[in-house]
Structures are given as structure tokens and as C-alpha cells.
PDB file of C-alpha atoms in Angstrom:
ATOM      1  CA  MET G  11     161.002 -70.755 162.185  1.00 89.00           C
ATOM      2  CA  GLN G  12     160.562 -69.957 165.869  1.00 92.00           C
ATOM      3  CA  LYS G  13     156.853 -70.781 165.703  1.00 91.00           C
ATOM      4  CA  LEU G  14     157.535 -74.033 163.842  1.00 89.00           C
ATOM      5  CA  ARG G  15     160.249 -75.064 166.299  1.00 92.00           C
ATOM      6  CA  ALA G  16     157.913 -74.366 169.219  1.00 94.00           C
ATOM      7  CA  GLU G  17     155.441 -76.949 167.853  1.00 92.00           C
ATOM      8  CA  ASN G  18     157.948 -79.819 168.248  1.00 94.00           C
ATOM      9  CA  ALA G  19     156.290 -81.535 165.289  1.00 93.00           C
ATOM     10  CA  GLU G  20     156.882 -85.208 164.545  1.00 96.00           C
ATOM     11  CA  VAL G  21     155.729 -84.762 160.937  1.00 95.00           C
ATOM     12  CA  ILE G  22     155.022 -81.819 158.647  1.00 93.00           C
ATOM     13  CA  VAL G  23     152.455 -82.489 155.905  1.00 94.00           C
ATOM     14  CA  LEU G  24     152.293 -80.189 152.898  1.00 90.00           C
ATOM     15  CA  ALA G  25     149.588 -79.900 150.238  1.00 87.00           C
ATOM     16  CA  GLY G  26     149.166 -77.238 147.604  1.00 75.00           C
ATOM     17  CA  TYR G  27     152.073 -75.053 148.618  1.00 75.00           C
ATOM     18  CA  ARG G  28     153.959 -72.854 146.157  1.00 75.00           C
ATOM     19  CA  LYS G  29     157.166 -72.096 148.039  1.00 80.00           C
ATOM     20  CA  ILE G  30     160.318 -74.155 147.679  1.00 82.00           C
ATOM     21  CA  LEU G  31     161.282 -75.199 151.188  1.00 86.00           C
ATOM     22  CA  LYS G  32     164.887 -75.095 152.293  1.00 89.00           C
ATOM     23  CA  ALA G  33     166.647 -77.767 154.336  1.00 91.00           C
ATOM     24  CA  PRO G  34     166.163 -76.043 157.738  1.00 92.00           C
ATOM     25  CA  VAL G  35     162.372 -76.331 157.393  1.00 92.00           C
ATOM     26  CA  ILE G  36     162.439 -79.816 155.838  1.00 92.00           C
ATOM     27  CA  ASP G  37     164.712 -81.115 158.598  1.00 93.00           C
ATOM     28  CA  LEU G  38     162.675 -79.535 161.399  1.00 94.00           C
ATOM     29  CA  PRO G  39     160.183 -82.330 162.212  1.00 95.00           C
ATOM     30  CA  ALA G  40     161.443 -85.274 164.264  1.00 95.00           C
ATOM     31  CA  ARG G  41     160.356 -87.883 161.717  1.00 95.00           C
ATOM     32  CA  MET G  42     159.803 -86.386 158.274  1.00 92.00           C
ATOM     33  CA  CYS G  43     158.265 -83.785 156.029  1.00 93.00           C
ATOM     34  CA  ILE G  44     155.865 -85.173 153.404  1.00 92.00           C
ATOM     35  CA  ASN G  45     154.005 -83.618 150.500  1.00 88.00           C
ATOM     36  CA  LEU G  46     150.712 -84.584 148.866  1.00 87.00           C
ATOM     37  CA  TYR G  47     151.375 -83.860 145.203  1.00 81.00           C
ATOM     38  CA  SER G  48     148.634 -83.672 142.590  1.00 80.00           C
ATOM     39  CA  GLY G  49     150.439 -85.633 139.889  1.00 78.00           C
ATOM     40  CA  LYS G  50     152.195 -88.897 139.141  1.00 73.00           C
ATOM     41  CA  VAL G  51     155.899 -88.720 139.868  1.00 71.00           C
ATOM     42  CA  PRO G  52     158.175 -88.822 137.934  1.00 66.00           C
ATOM     43  CA  ASN G  53     155.929 -88.437 134.853  1.00 67.00           C
ATOM     44  CA  CYS G  54     154.063 -85.325 135.915  1.00 68.00           C
ATOM     45  CA  ARG G  55     156.393 -82.945 137.711  1.00 66.00           C
ATOM     46  CA  GLY G  56     156.220 -79.194 137.922  1.00 69.00           C
ATOM     47  CA  SER G  57     153.498 -76.652 138.428  1.00 72.00           C
ATOM     48  CA  SER G  58     149.787 -77.492 137.982  1.00 76.00           C
ATOM     49  CA  PRO G  59     149.934 -81.184 136.997  1.00 79.00           C
ATOM     50  CA  MET G  60     146.153 -81.580 137.322  1.00 80.00           C
ATOM     51  CA  ASN G  61     145.618 -78.709 134.879  1.00 80.00           C
ATOM     52  CA  TRP G  62     147.971 -80.386 132.399  1.00 79.00           C
ATOM     53  CA  SER G  63     146.086 -83.672 132.753  1.00 80.00           C
ATOM     54  CA  LEU G  64     142.858 -81.896 131.777  1.00 83.00           C
ATOM     55  CA  THR G  65     144.543 -79.929 128.974  1.00 84.00           C
ATOM     56  CA  ASN G  66     146.024 -83.135 127.533  1.00 82.00           C
ATOM     57  CA  GLY G  67     142.627 -84.874 127.586  1.00 87.00           C
ATOM     58  CA  GLU G  68     143.618 -87.513 130.130  1.00 83.00           C
ATOM     59  CA  THR G  69     140.689 -89.320 131.745  1.00 86.00           C
ATOM     60  CA  SER G  70     142.370 -89.837 135.116  1.00 83.00           C
ATOM     61  CA  PHE G  71     145.150 -88.454 137.250  1.00 80.00           C
ATOM     62  CA  SER G  72     147.267 -89.616 140.161  1.00 81.00           C
ATOM     63  CA  LEU G  73     148.208 -88.312 143.556  1.00 82.00           C
ATOM     64  CA  SER G  74     151.675 -88.862 144.965  1.00 82.00           C
ATOM     65  CA  VAL G  75     152.849 -88.800 148.551  1.00 87.00           C
ATOM     66  CA  LEU G  76     156.500 -87.786 148.654  1.00 84.00           C
ATOM     67  CA  ARG G  77     159.081 -87.506 151.365  1.00 88.00           C
ATOM     68  CA  VAL G  78     160.259 -83.919 150.868  1.00 87.00           C
ATOM     69  CA  ASP G  79     163.877 -83.484 149.846  1.00 81.00           C
ATOM     70  CA  PRO G  80     165.772 -80.176 149.452  1.00 79.00           C
ATOM     71  CA  ARG G  81     166.267 -81.022 145.767  1.00 74.00           C
ATOM     72  CA  ILE G  82     163.157 -80.051 143.816  1.00 66.00           C
ATOM     73  CA  ASP G  83     160.932 -83.024 142.863  1.00 58.00           C
ATOM     74  CA  ALA G  84     163.545 -85.480 144.093  1.00 60.00           C
ATOM     75  CA  GLY G  85     162.077 -87.020 147.265  1.00 52.00           C
ATOM     76  CA  GLU G  86     161.097 -90.646 147.773  1.00 57.00           C
ATOM     77  CA  GLY G  87     157.514 -91.201 146.708  1.00 54.00           C
ATOM     78  CA  GLN G  88     154.558 -93.511 146.753  1.00 49.00           C
ATOM     79  CA  THR G  89     152.080 -92.983 143.929  1.00 47.00           C
ATOM     80  CA  THR G  90     148.458 -94.047 143.847  1.00 46.00           C
ATOM     81  CA  ALA G  91     146.190 -93.942 140.816  1.00 45.00           C
TER      82      ALA G  91
END
């Protein structure tokens, strides 16, 4: 936390992380903490959504950009196909 605080970040961008972040980290940047998620929210939540797309025979998948929220998979999101 000390190292993160020292950065004085405006935004934290996450991609491919496996830890559930707690509010102190999420609230650290001045503007927001966002996550690039490899699935369409809310349809494709949870671990490894791209793997499930392949397993289910889907021909495409989506990426979502979410504002991170302390509640798991609950942040505001914008999805693109």
C-alpha cells in the first residue's frame, strides 16, 4: 500500500488479475480503478470466461471495461463485442 500511495495515481487499470481487491486499494486512485475483463458482463462472470466461450463452441467473445467495486462483479461496465 505504501508503494501504491507513493505513486499518487489518478487511475489504476487492472487486466488479468486473480486477487479480489479490497476497498482501500480500489479507493486509492484519485479518479477510479477500472478492470479490463475478458467476458461480457453480466452474462459471463467468474473465472476464465474466454475458456468457457471456447468450451461452449461460441464463435466470438466480448471484452468489458468495468469500474471496480468492492462487491465482486458488481461495478459499472461498458461492454464491447
